[in-house]
């Protein structure tokens, strides 16, 4: 029960906006670029 401390709401918002959201956007750009390159040259 008490092993992991609870994260405050502002810490979760910081984590989302500064870390998770850029990772997701970079992943989407990478996948779309890979698909475009794959379908153009195949």
mmCIF file of N, CA and C in Angstrom:
data_model
loop_
_atom_site.group_PDB
_atom_site.id
_atom_site.type_symbol
_atom_site.label_atom_id
_atom_site.label_comp_id
_atom_site.label_asym_id
_atom_site.label_seq_id
_atom_site.Cartn_x
_atom_site.Cartn_y
_atom_site.Cartn_z
ATOM 1 N N UNK A 1 0.811 -1.205 0.000
ATOM 2 C CA UNK A 1 0.000 0.000 0.000
ATOM 3 C C UNK A 1 0.851 1.264 0.000
ATOM 4 N N UNK A 2 1.817 1.302 0.872
ATOM 5 C CA UNK A 2 2.596 2.526 1.007
ATOM 6 C C UNK A 2 3.932 2.481 0.296
ATOM 7 N N UNK A 3 4.075 1.577 -0.674
ATOM 8 C CA UNK A 3 5.375 1.466 -1.341
ATOM 9 C C UNK A 3 5.625 2.621 -2.302
ATOM 10 N N UNK A 4 4.631 2.946 -3.120
ATOM 11 C CA UNK A 4 4.797 4.018 -4.100
ATOM 12 C C UNK A 4 4.058 5.264 -3.629
ATOM 13 N N UNK A 5 4.749 6.394 -3.575
ATOM 14 C CA UNK A 5 4.049 7.620 -3.171
ATOM 15 C C UNK A 5 3.084 8.081 -4.257
ATOM 16 N N UNK A 6 2.007 8.702 -3.832
ATOM 17 C CA UNK A 6 1.051 9.223 -4.803
ATOM 18 C C UNK A 6 1.626 10.449 -5.488
ATOM 19 N N UNK A 7 1.342 10.549 -6.790
ATOM 20 C CA UNK A 7 1.771 11.737 -7.526
ATOM 21 C C UNK A 7 0.695 12.801 -7.412
ATOM 22 N N UNK A 8 1.132 14.037 -7.239
ATOM 23 C CA UNK A 8 0.173 15.132 -7.193
ATOM 24 C C UNK A 8 -0.327 15.413 -8.605
ATOM 25 N N UNK A 9 -1.472 16.091 -8.683
ATOM 26 C CA UNK A 9 -2.093 16.364 -9.977
ATOM 27 C C UNK A 9 -1.189 17.224 -10.856
ATOM 28 N N UNK A 10 -0.534 18.226 -10.257
ATOM 29 C CA UNK A 10 0.339 19.090 -11.065
ATOM 30 C C UNK A 10 1.572 18.323 -11.548
ATOM 31 N N UNK A 11 2.042 17.342 -10.779
ATOM 32 C CA UNK A 11 3.162 16.529 -11.260
ATOM 33 C C UNK A 11 2.743 15.667 -12.442
ATOM 34 N N UNK A 12 1.518 15.125 -12.386
ATOM 35 C CA UNK A 12 1.020 14.333 -13.516
ATOM 36 C C UNK A 12 0.861 15.191 -14.764
ATOM 37 N N UNK A 13 0.365 16.423 -14.596
ATOM 38 C CA UNK A 13 0.214 17.318 -15.743
ATOM 39 C C UNK A 13 1.578 17.663 -16.332
ATOM 40 N N UNK A 14 2.577 17.908 -15.472
ATOM 41 C CA UNK A 14 3.927 18.198 -15.953
ATOM 42 C C UNK A 14 4.476 17.002 -16.723
ATOM 43 N N UNK A 15 4.283 15.800 -16.163
ATOM 44 C CA UNK A 15 4.772 14.591 -16.823
ATOM 45 C C UNK A 15 4.141 14.438 -18.196
ATOM 46 N N UNK A 16 2.837 14.697 -18.288
ATOM 47 C CA UNK A 16 2.138 14.543 -19.563
ATOM 48 C C UNK A 16 2.627 15.569 -20.583
ATOM 49 N N UNK A 17 2.672 16.842 -20.198
ATOM 50 C CA UNK A 17 2.973 17.894 -21.160
ATOM 51 C C UNK A 17 4.440 17.932 -21.558
ATOM 52 N N UNK A 18 5.340 17.594 -20.639
ATOM 53 C CA UNK A 18 6.767 17.753 -20.920
ATOM 54 C C UNK A 18 7.444 16.477 -21.396
ATOM 55 N N UNK A 19 6.874 15.313 -21.094
ATOM 56 C CA UNK A 19 7.553 14.059 -21.414
ATOM 57 C C UNK A 19 6.715 13.183 -22.334
ATOM 58 N N UNK A 20 5.486 12.869 -21.915
ATOM 59 C CA UNK A 20 4.693 11.876 -22.643
ATOM 60 C C UNK A 20 4.194 12.427 -23.976
ATOM 61 N N UNK A 21 3.669 13.643 -23.984
ATOM 62 C CA UNK A 21 3.131 14.212 -25.220
ATOM 63 C C UNK A 21 4.200 14.374 -26.304
ATOM 64 N N UNK A 22 5.392 14.922 -26.011
ATOM 65 C CA UNK A 22 6.420 14.971 -27.065
ATOM 66 C C UNK A 22 6.850 13.589 -27.552
ATOM 67 N N UNK A 23 6.898 12.599 -26.653
ATOM 68 C CA UNK A 23 7.248 11.247 -27.087
ATOM 69 C C UNK A 23 6.215 10.707 -28.062
ATOM 70 N N UNK A 24 4.938 10.913 -27.767
ATOM 71 C CA UNK A 24 3.873 10.425 -28.644
ATOM 72 C C UNK A 24 3.928 11.131 -29.997
ATOM 73 N N UNK A 25 4.123 12.445 -29.987
ATOM 74 C CA UNK A 25 4.163 13.183 -31.250
ATOM 75 C C UNK A 25 5.366 12.777 -32.095
ATOM 76 N N UNK A 26 6.525 12.604 -31.468
ATOM 77 C CA UNK A 26 7.700 12.153 -32.211
ATOM 78 C C UNK A 26 7.491 10.758 -32.778
ATOM 79 N N UNK A 27 6.844 9.893 -32.015
ATOM 80 C CA UNK A 27 6.557 8.541 -32.490
ATOM 81 C C UNK A 27 5.635 8.579 -33.707
ATOM 82 N N UNK A 28 4.588 9.410 -33.649
ATOM 83 C CA UNK A 28 3.660 9.504 -34.776
ATOM 84 C C UNK A 28 4.351 10.040 -36.025
ATOM 85 N N UNK A 29 5.186 11.063 -35.867
ATOM 86 C CA UNK A 29 5.914 11.616 -37.012
ATOM 87 C C UNK A 29 6.851 10.561 -37.592
ATOM 88 N N UNK A 30 7.529 9.818 -36.731
ATOM 89 C CA UNK A 30 8.438 8.777 -37.197
ATOM 90 C C UNK A 30 7.687 7.697 -37.973
ATOM 91 N N UNK A 31 6.557 7.240 -37.450
ATOM 92 C CA UNK A 31 5.789 6.181 -38.104
ATOM 93 C C UNK A 31 5.232 6.666 -39.442
ATOM 94 N N UNK A 32 4.697 7.887 -39.476
ATOM 95 C CA UNK A 32 4.148 8.400 -40.733
ATOM 96 C C UNK A 32 5.254 8.596 -41.766
ATOM 97 N N UNK A 33 6.401 9.100 -41.344
ATOM 98 C CA UNK A 33 7.527 9.241 -42.266
ATOM 99 C C UNK A 33 7.991 7.896 -42.788
ATOM 100 N N UNK A 34 8.044 6.916 -41.908
ATOM 101 C CA UNK A 34 8.447 5.576 -42.323
ATOM 102 C C UNK A 34 7.463 5.002 -43.331
ATOM 103 N N UNK A 35 6.166 5.206 -43.098
ATOM 104 C CA UNK A 35 5.156 4.710 -44.036
ATOM 105 C C UNK A 35 5.284 5.399 -45.390
ATOM 106 N N UNK A 36 5.484 6.710 -45.395
ATOM 107 C CA UNK A 36 5.617 7.449 -46.656
ATOM 108 C C UNK A 36 6.835 6.964 -47.420
ATOM 109 N N UNK A 37 7.968 6.834 -46.750
ATOM 110 C CA UNK A 37 9.182 6.377 -47.418
ATOM 111 C C UNK A 37 9.003 4.944 -47.918
ATOM 112 N N UNK A 38 8.381 4.100 -47.100
ATOM 113 C CA UNK A 38 8.185 2.697 -47.469
ATOM 114 C C UNK A 38 7.303 2.574 -48.703
ATOM 115 N N UNK A 39 6.215 3.365 -48.771
ATOM 116 C CA UNK A 39 5.296 3.243 -49.901
ATOM 117 C C UNK A 39 5.792 3.986 -51.138
ATOM 118 N N UNK A 40 6.655 4.982 -50.968
ATOM 119 C CA UNK A 40 7.182 5.680 -52.138
ATOM 120 C C UNK A 40 8.241 4.850 -52.857
ATOM 121 N N UNK A 41 9.069 4.140 -52.104
ATOM 122 C CA UNK A 41 10.193 3.436 -52.707
ATOM 123 C C UNK A 41 9.964 1.945 -52.836
ATOM 124 N N UNK A 42 8.716 1.497 -52.726
ATOM 125 C CA UNK A 42 8.470 0.068 -52.845
ATOM 126 C C UNK A 42 7.442 -0.209 -53.921
#
